[in-house]
Short mmCIF file of C-alpha atoms in Angstrom, two decimals:
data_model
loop_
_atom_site.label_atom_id
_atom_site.label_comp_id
_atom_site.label_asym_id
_atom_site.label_seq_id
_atom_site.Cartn_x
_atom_site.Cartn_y
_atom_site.Cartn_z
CA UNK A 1 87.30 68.26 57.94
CA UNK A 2 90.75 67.09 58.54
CA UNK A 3 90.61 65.45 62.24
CA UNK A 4 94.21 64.30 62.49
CA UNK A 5 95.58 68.18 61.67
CA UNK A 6 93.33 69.16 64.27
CA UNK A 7 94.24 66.59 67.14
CA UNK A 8 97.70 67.94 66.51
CA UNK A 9 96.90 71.71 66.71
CA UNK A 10 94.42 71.78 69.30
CA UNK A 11 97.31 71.97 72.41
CA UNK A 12 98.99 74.52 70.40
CA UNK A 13 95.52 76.57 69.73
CA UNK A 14 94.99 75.62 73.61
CA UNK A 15 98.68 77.28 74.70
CA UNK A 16 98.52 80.19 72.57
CA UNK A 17 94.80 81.01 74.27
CA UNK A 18 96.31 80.69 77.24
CA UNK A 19 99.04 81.80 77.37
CA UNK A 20 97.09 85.07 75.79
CA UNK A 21 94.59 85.04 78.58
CA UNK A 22 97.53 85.08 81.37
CA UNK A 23 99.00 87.80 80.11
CA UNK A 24 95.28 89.44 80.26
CA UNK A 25 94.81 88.17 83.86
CA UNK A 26 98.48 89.99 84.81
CA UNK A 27 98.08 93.30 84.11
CA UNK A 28 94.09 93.76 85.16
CA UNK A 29 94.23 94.05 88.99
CA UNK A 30 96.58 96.48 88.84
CA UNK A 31 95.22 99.29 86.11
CA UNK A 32 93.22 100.83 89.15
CA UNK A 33 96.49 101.26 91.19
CA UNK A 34 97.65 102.40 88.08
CA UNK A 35 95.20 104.95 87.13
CA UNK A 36 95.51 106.29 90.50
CA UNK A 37 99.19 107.41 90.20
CA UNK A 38 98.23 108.92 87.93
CA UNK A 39 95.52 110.62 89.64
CA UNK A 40 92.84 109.30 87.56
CA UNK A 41 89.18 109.78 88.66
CA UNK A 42 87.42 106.50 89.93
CA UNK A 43 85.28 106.46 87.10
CA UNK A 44 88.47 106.55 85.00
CA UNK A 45 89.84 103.77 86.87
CA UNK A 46 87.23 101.59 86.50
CA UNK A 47 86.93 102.72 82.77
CA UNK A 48 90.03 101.45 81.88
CA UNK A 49 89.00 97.93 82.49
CA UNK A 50 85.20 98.53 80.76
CA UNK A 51 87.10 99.97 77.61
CA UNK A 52 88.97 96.48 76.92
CA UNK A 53 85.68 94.80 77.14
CA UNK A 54 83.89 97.10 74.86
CA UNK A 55 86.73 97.11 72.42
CA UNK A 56 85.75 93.32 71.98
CA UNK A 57 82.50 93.31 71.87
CA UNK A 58 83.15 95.78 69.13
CA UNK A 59 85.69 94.25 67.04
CA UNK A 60 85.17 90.66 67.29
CA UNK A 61 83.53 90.84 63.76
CA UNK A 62 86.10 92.17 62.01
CA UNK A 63 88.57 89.65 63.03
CA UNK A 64 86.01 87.50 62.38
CA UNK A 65 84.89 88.66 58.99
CA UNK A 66 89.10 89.15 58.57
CA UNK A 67 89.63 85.66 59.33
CA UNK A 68 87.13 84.44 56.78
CA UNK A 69 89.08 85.80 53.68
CA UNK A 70 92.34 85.68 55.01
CA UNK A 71 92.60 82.80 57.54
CA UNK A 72 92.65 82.03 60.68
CA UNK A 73 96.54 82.06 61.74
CA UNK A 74 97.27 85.50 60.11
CA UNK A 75 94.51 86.87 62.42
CA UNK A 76 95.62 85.07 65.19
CA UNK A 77 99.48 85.84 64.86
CA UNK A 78 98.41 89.85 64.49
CA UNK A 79 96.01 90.21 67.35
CA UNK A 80 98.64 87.97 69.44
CA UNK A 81 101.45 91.09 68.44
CA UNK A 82 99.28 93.47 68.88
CA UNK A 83 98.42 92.19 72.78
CA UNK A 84 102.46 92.59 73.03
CA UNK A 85 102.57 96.16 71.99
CA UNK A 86 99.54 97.30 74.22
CA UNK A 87 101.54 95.82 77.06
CA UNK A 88 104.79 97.32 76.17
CA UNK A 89 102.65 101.03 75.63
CA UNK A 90 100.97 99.92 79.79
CA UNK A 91 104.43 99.89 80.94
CA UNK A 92 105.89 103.27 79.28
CA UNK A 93 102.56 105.03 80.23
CA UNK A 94 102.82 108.50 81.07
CA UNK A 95 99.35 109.64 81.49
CA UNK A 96 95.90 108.77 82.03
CA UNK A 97 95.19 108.85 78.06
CA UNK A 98 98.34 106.86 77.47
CA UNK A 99 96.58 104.30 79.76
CA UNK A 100 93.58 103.98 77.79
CA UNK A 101 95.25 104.00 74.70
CA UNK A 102 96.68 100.94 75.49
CA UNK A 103 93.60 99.08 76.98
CA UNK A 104 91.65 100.43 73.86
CA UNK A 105 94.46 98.60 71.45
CA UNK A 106 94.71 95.27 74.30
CA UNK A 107 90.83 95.25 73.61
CA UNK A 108 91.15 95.20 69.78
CA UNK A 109 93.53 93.02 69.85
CA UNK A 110 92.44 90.61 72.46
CA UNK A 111 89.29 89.94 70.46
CA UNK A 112 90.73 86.75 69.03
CA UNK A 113 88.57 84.26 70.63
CA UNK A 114 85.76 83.94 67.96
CA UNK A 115 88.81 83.19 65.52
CA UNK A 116 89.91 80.84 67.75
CA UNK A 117 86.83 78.99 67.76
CA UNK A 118 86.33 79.41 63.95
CA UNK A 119 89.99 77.61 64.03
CA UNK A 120 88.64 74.49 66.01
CA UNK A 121 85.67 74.54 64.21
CA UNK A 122 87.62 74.15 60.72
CA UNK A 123 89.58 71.42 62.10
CA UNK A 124 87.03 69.35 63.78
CA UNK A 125 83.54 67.81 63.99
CA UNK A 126 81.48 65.85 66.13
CA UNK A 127 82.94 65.01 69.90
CA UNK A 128 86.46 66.60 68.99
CA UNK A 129 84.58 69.80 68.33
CA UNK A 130 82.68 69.45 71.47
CA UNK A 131 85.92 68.80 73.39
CA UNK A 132 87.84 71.46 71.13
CA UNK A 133 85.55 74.26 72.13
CA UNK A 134 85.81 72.92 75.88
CA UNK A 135 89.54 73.62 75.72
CA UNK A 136 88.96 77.19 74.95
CA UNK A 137 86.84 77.54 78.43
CA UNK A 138 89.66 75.59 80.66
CA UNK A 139 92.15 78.02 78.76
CA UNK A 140 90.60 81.29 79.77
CA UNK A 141 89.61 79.68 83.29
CA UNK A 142 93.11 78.87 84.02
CA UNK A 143 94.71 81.86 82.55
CA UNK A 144 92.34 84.15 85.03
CA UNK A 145 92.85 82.22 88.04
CA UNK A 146 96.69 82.29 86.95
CA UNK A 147 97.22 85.85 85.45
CA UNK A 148 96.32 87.73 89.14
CA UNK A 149 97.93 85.33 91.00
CA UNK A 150 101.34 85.99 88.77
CA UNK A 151 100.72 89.76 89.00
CA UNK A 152 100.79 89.22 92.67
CA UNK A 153 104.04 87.79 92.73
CA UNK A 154 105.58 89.65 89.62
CA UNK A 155 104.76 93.02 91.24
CA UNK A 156 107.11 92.91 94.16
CA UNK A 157 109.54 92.95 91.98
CA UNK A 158 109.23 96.92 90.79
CA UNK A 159 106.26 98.63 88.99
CA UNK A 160 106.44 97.90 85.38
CA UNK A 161 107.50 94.04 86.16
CA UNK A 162 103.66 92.28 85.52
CA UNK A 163 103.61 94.52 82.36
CA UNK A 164 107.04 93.81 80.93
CA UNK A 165 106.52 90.07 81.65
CA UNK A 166 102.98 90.02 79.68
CA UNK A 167 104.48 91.93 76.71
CA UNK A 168 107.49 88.82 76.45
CA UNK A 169 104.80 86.39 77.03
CA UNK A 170 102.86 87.33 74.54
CA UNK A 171 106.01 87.98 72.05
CA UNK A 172 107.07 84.37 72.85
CA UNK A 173 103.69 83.62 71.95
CA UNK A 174 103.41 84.97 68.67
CA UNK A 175 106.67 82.95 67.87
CA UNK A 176 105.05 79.49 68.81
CA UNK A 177 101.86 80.22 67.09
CA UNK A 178 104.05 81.07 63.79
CA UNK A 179 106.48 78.53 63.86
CA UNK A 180 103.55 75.52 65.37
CA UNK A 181 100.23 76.49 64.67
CA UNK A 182 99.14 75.63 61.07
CA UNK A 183 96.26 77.24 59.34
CA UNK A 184 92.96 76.01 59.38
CA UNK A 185 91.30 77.14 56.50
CA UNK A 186 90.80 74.74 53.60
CA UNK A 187 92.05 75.06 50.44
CA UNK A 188 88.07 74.77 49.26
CA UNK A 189 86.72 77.84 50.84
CA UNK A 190 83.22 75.72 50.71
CA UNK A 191 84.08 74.03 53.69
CA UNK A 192 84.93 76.63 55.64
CA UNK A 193 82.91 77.84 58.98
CA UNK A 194 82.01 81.05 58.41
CA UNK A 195 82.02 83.63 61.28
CA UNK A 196 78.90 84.25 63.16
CA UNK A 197 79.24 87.02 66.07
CA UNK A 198 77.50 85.56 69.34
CA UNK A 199 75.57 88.69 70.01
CA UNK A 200 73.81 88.60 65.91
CA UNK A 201 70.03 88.40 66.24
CA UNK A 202 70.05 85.39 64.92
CA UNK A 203 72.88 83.66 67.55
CA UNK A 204 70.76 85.13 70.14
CA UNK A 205 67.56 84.04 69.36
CA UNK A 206 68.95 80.44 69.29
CA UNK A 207 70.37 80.91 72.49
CA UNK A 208 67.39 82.45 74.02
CA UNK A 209 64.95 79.79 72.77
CA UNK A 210 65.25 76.88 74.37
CA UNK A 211 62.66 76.92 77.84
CA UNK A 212 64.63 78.67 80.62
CA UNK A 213 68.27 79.96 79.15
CA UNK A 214 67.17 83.49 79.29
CA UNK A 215 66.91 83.14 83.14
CA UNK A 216 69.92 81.03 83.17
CA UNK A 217 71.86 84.02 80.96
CA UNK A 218 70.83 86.28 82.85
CA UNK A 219 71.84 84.67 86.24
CA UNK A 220 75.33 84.11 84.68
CA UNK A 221 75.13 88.19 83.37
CA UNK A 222 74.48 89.20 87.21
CA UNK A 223 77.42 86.49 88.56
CA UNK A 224 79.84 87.75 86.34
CA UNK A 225 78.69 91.75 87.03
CA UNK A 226 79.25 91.22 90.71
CA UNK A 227 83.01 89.52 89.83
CA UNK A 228 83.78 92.60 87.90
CA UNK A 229 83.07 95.08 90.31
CA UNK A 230 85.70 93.39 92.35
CA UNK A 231 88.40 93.18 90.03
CA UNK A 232 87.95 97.01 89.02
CA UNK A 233 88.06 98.53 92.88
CA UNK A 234 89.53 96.37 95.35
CA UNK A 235 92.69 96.60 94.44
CA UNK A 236 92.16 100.41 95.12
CA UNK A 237 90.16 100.15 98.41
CA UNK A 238 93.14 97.17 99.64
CA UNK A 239 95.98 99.58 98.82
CA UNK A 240 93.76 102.52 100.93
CA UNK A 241 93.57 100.47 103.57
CA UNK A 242 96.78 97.90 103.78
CA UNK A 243 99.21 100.13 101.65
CA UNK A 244 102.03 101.68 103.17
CA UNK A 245 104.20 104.70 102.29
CA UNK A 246 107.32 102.91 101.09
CA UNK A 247 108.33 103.03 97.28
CA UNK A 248 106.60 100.08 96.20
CA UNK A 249 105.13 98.82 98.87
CA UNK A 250 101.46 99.36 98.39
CA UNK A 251 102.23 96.92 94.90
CA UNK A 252 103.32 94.05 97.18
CA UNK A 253 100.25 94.27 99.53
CA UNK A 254 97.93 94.73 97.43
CA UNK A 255 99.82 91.62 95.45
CA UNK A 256 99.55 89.18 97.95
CA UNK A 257 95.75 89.47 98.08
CA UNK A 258 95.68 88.51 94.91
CA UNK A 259 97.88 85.62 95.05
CA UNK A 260 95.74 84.24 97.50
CA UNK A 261 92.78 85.09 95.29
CA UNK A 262 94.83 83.14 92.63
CA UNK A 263 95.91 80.02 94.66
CA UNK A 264 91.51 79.77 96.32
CA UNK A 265 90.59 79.67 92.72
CA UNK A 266 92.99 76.86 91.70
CA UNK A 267 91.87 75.06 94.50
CA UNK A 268 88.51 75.79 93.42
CA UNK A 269 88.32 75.16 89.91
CA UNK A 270 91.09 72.55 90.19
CA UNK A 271 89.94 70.52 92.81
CA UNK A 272 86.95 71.26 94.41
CA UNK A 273 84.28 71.83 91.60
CA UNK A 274 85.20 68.31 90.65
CA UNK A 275 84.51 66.53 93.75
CA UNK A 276 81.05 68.31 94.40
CA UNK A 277 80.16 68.11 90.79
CA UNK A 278 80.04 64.20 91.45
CA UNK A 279 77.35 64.13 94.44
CA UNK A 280 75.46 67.51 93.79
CA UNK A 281 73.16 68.27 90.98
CA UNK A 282 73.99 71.57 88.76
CA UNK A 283 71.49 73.66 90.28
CA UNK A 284 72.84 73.25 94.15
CA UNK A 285 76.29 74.02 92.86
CA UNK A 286 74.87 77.34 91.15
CA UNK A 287 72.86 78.36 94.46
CA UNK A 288 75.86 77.56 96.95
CA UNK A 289 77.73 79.65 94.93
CA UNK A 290 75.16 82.48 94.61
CA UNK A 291 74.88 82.00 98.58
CA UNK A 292 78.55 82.18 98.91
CA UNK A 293 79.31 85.54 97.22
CA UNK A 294 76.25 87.34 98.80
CA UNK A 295 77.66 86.37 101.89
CA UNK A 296 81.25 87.37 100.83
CA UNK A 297 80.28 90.25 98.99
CA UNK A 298 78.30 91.90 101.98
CA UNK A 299 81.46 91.04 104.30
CA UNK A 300 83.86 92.61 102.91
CA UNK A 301 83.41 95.97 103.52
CA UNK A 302 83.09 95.32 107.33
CA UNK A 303 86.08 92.94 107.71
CA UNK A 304 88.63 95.42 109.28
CA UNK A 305 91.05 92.88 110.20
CA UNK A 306 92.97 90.93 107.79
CA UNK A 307 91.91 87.25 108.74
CA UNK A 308 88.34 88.05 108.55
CA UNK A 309 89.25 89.93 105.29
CA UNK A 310 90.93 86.78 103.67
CA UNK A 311 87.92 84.59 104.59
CA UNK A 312 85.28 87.16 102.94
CA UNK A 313 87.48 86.99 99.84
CA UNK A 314 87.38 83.05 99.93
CA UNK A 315 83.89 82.83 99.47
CA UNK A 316 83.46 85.20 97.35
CA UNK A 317 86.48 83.66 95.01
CA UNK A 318 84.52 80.01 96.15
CA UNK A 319 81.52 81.52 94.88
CA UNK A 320 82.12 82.62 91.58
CA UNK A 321 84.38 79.29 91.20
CA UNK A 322 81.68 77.51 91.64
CA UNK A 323 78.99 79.12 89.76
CA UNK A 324 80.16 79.88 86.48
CA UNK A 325 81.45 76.59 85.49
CA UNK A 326 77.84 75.40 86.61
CA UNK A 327 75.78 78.02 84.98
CA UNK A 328 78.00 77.26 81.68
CA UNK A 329 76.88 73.44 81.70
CA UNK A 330 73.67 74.44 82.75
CA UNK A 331 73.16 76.80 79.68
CA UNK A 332 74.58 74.22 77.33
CA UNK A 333 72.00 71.97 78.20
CA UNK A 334 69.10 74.23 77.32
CA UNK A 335 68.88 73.80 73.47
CA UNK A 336 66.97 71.13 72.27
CA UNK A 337 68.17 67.86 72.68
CA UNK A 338 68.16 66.68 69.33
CA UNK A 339 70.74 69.27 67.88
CA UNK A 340 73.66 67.47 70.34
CA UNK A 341 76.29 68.47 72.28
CA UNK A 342 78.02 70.03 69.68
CA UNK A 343 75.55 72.65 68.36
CA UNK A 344 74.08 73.32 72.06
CA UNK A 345 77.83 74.52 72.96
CA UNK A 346 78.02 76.74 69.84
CA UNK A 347 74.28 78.27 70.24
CA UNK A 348 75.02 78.94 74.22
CA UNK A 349 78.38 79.55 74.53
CA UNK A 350 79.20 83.02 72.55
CA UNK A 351 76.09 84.71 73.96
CA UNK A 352 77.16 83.41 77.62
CA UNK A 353 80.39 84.56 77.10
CA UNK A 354 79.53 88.16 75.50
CA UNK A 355 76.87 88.35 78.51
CA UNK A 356 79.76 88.39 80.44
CA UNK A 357 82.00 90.78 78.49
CA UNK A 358 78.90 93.63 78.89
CA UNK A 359 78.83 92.88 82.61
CA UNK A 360 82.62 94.22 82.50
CA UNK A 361 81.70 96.94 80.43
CA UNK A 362 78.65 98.00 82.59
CA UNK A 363 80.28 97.24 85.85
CA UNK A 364 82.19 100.46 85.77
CA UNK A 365 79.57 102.92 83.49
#
């Protein structure tokens, strides 16, 4: 392992992620307003945001397998391009099918993640892996609480704005990842971690082993089901209800819910998971935030006025804010204690976070 190359190219791994994510969290609120222009069908809409999941599930393999003979950073700095062009192909859409093309190829594309913790894992060992793979889960945290809340403010601005601003992020991307991210793989091949997909028989096994991370995985599947349902159809239902008929218009409103989505969750994540995480146990953090999005959830569709809408969304943001990052530590903790931090993150982790991809893909079957 080389630990000094990989203190220096973890905050460049750690930008490029996010920075990838945020461009991710722009553009989906607003493919069901989207899909509606173009008189999509509901299950369309909501298809367009279950294809990008699939499309990962599917090829996170082959980059894997790719990365493996070819290294890490040529992976990376393709799938990072290739996230550019789907958002450039968003923004000229001209049809339904045009739409989906360009989820199918952000889905392909976006797959990177695996190589991105095959990178860490080349560079590092011990506690730096540990905190390595840790920087991968504040990267995509941050870049979904951030993404929405940018598309919010990005949209106002005309139609094709959040779409045109992901495509240049992630073109500015793929210049700091060629020009300041290194590649991982060792010159002897021996040494190299090979790819394992998180959803093999053997990965879940592992992860299912341990006494009580089935429940857990399946408590974090159902969490991040319910999240997904919202962020495939209430952009639609807010713009039925708050839009207006101005050019435009119906972008902005349904923009500034999710700003305020955007700035709960930093609060959230940023703040207030901290603070309770100190003088509550794991499991009281998980069931207030079960509590909280029942409770939000079943508001929602009775809150006809706007305040009582913006406190419904709170808890349900609150909710999910707080119990994912819970259920997370709580499934790391499951394996066997002997293995170590390290290995419990890499057994628990991929199957917790493909769990959550197939709740994206099933929330809008």
């Amino acid at each position: 392992m080389r630990p000094a190359a990989g203190s220096r190219s973890l905050p460049v791994l750690f930008l490029t992620v996010f920075i990838d994510l945020v461009g991710f969290g722009i553009v989906i609120p607003l493919l069901p307003v989207y899909a509606e222009r173009f008189h999509a069908t509901p299950f369309q809409a909501g298809a367009l945001i279950a294809v990008y999941s699939l499309m990962q599930l599917v090829f996170a393999p082959v980059w894997g397998r790719l990365s493996d003979q070819l290294g890490r950073r040529p992976v990376l700095l393709v799938s990072l391009a290739g996230s550019a062009v789907s958002y450039l192909l968003l923004a000229g859409a001209w049809s339904v099918g045009t739409l989906f093309a360009a989820r199918i190829l952000a889905g392909i594309a976006g797959a990177n993640i695996p190589v991105a913790q095959a990178y860490i894992a080349d560079l590092t060992e011990g506690a730096e892996r540990t905190r390595g793979m840790g920087l991968i889960g504040a990267a995509f945290g941050l870049g979904m609480v951030l993404g929405p809340a940018l598309a919010g403010a990005l949209a106002s601005f005309g139609p094709r704005v959040p779409e045109l601003f992901a495509a240049g992020l992630c073109f500015v991307n793929v210049g700091l990842a060629a020009r300041r991210l290194p590649e991982s793989r060792p010159a002897d091949r021996s040494r190299t971690t090979s790819f394992r997909h998180p959803l093999s028989p053997g990965a879940v096994r592992e992860a299912l082993a341990p006494p009580g991370a089935a429940r857990l995985l399946g408590v974090f599947f159902l969490v991040t089901l319910s999240f997904a349902v919202l962020y495939g159809t209430f952009s639609l239902a807010a713009e039925q209800r708050y839009g207006c008929a101005e050019v435009g218009c119906a972008d902005r409103q349904v923009a500034v819910f999710w700003v305020y989505m955007g700035l709960v969750g930093v609060v959230v994540q940023g703040w207030l998971v901290g603070r309770l995480a100190r003088r509550l146990p794991e499991r009281s953090l998980v069931l207030a935030g079960i509590g909280a999005l029942a409770v939000g959830f079943f508001w929602v569709p009775f809150a006809t006025q706007l305040p009582s809408l913006l406190a419904a969304l709170a808890l349900v943001v609150t909710g999910q804010g707080l119990a994912s990052p819970s259920l997370s530590s709580l499934i790391s903790r499951t394996a066997d204690a002997e293995v170590g931090p390290a290995v419990r993150r890499r057994r628990c982790a991929g199957p917790a976070r493909c769990s959550g991809g197939l709740a994206f893909v099933l929330a809008f079957r």
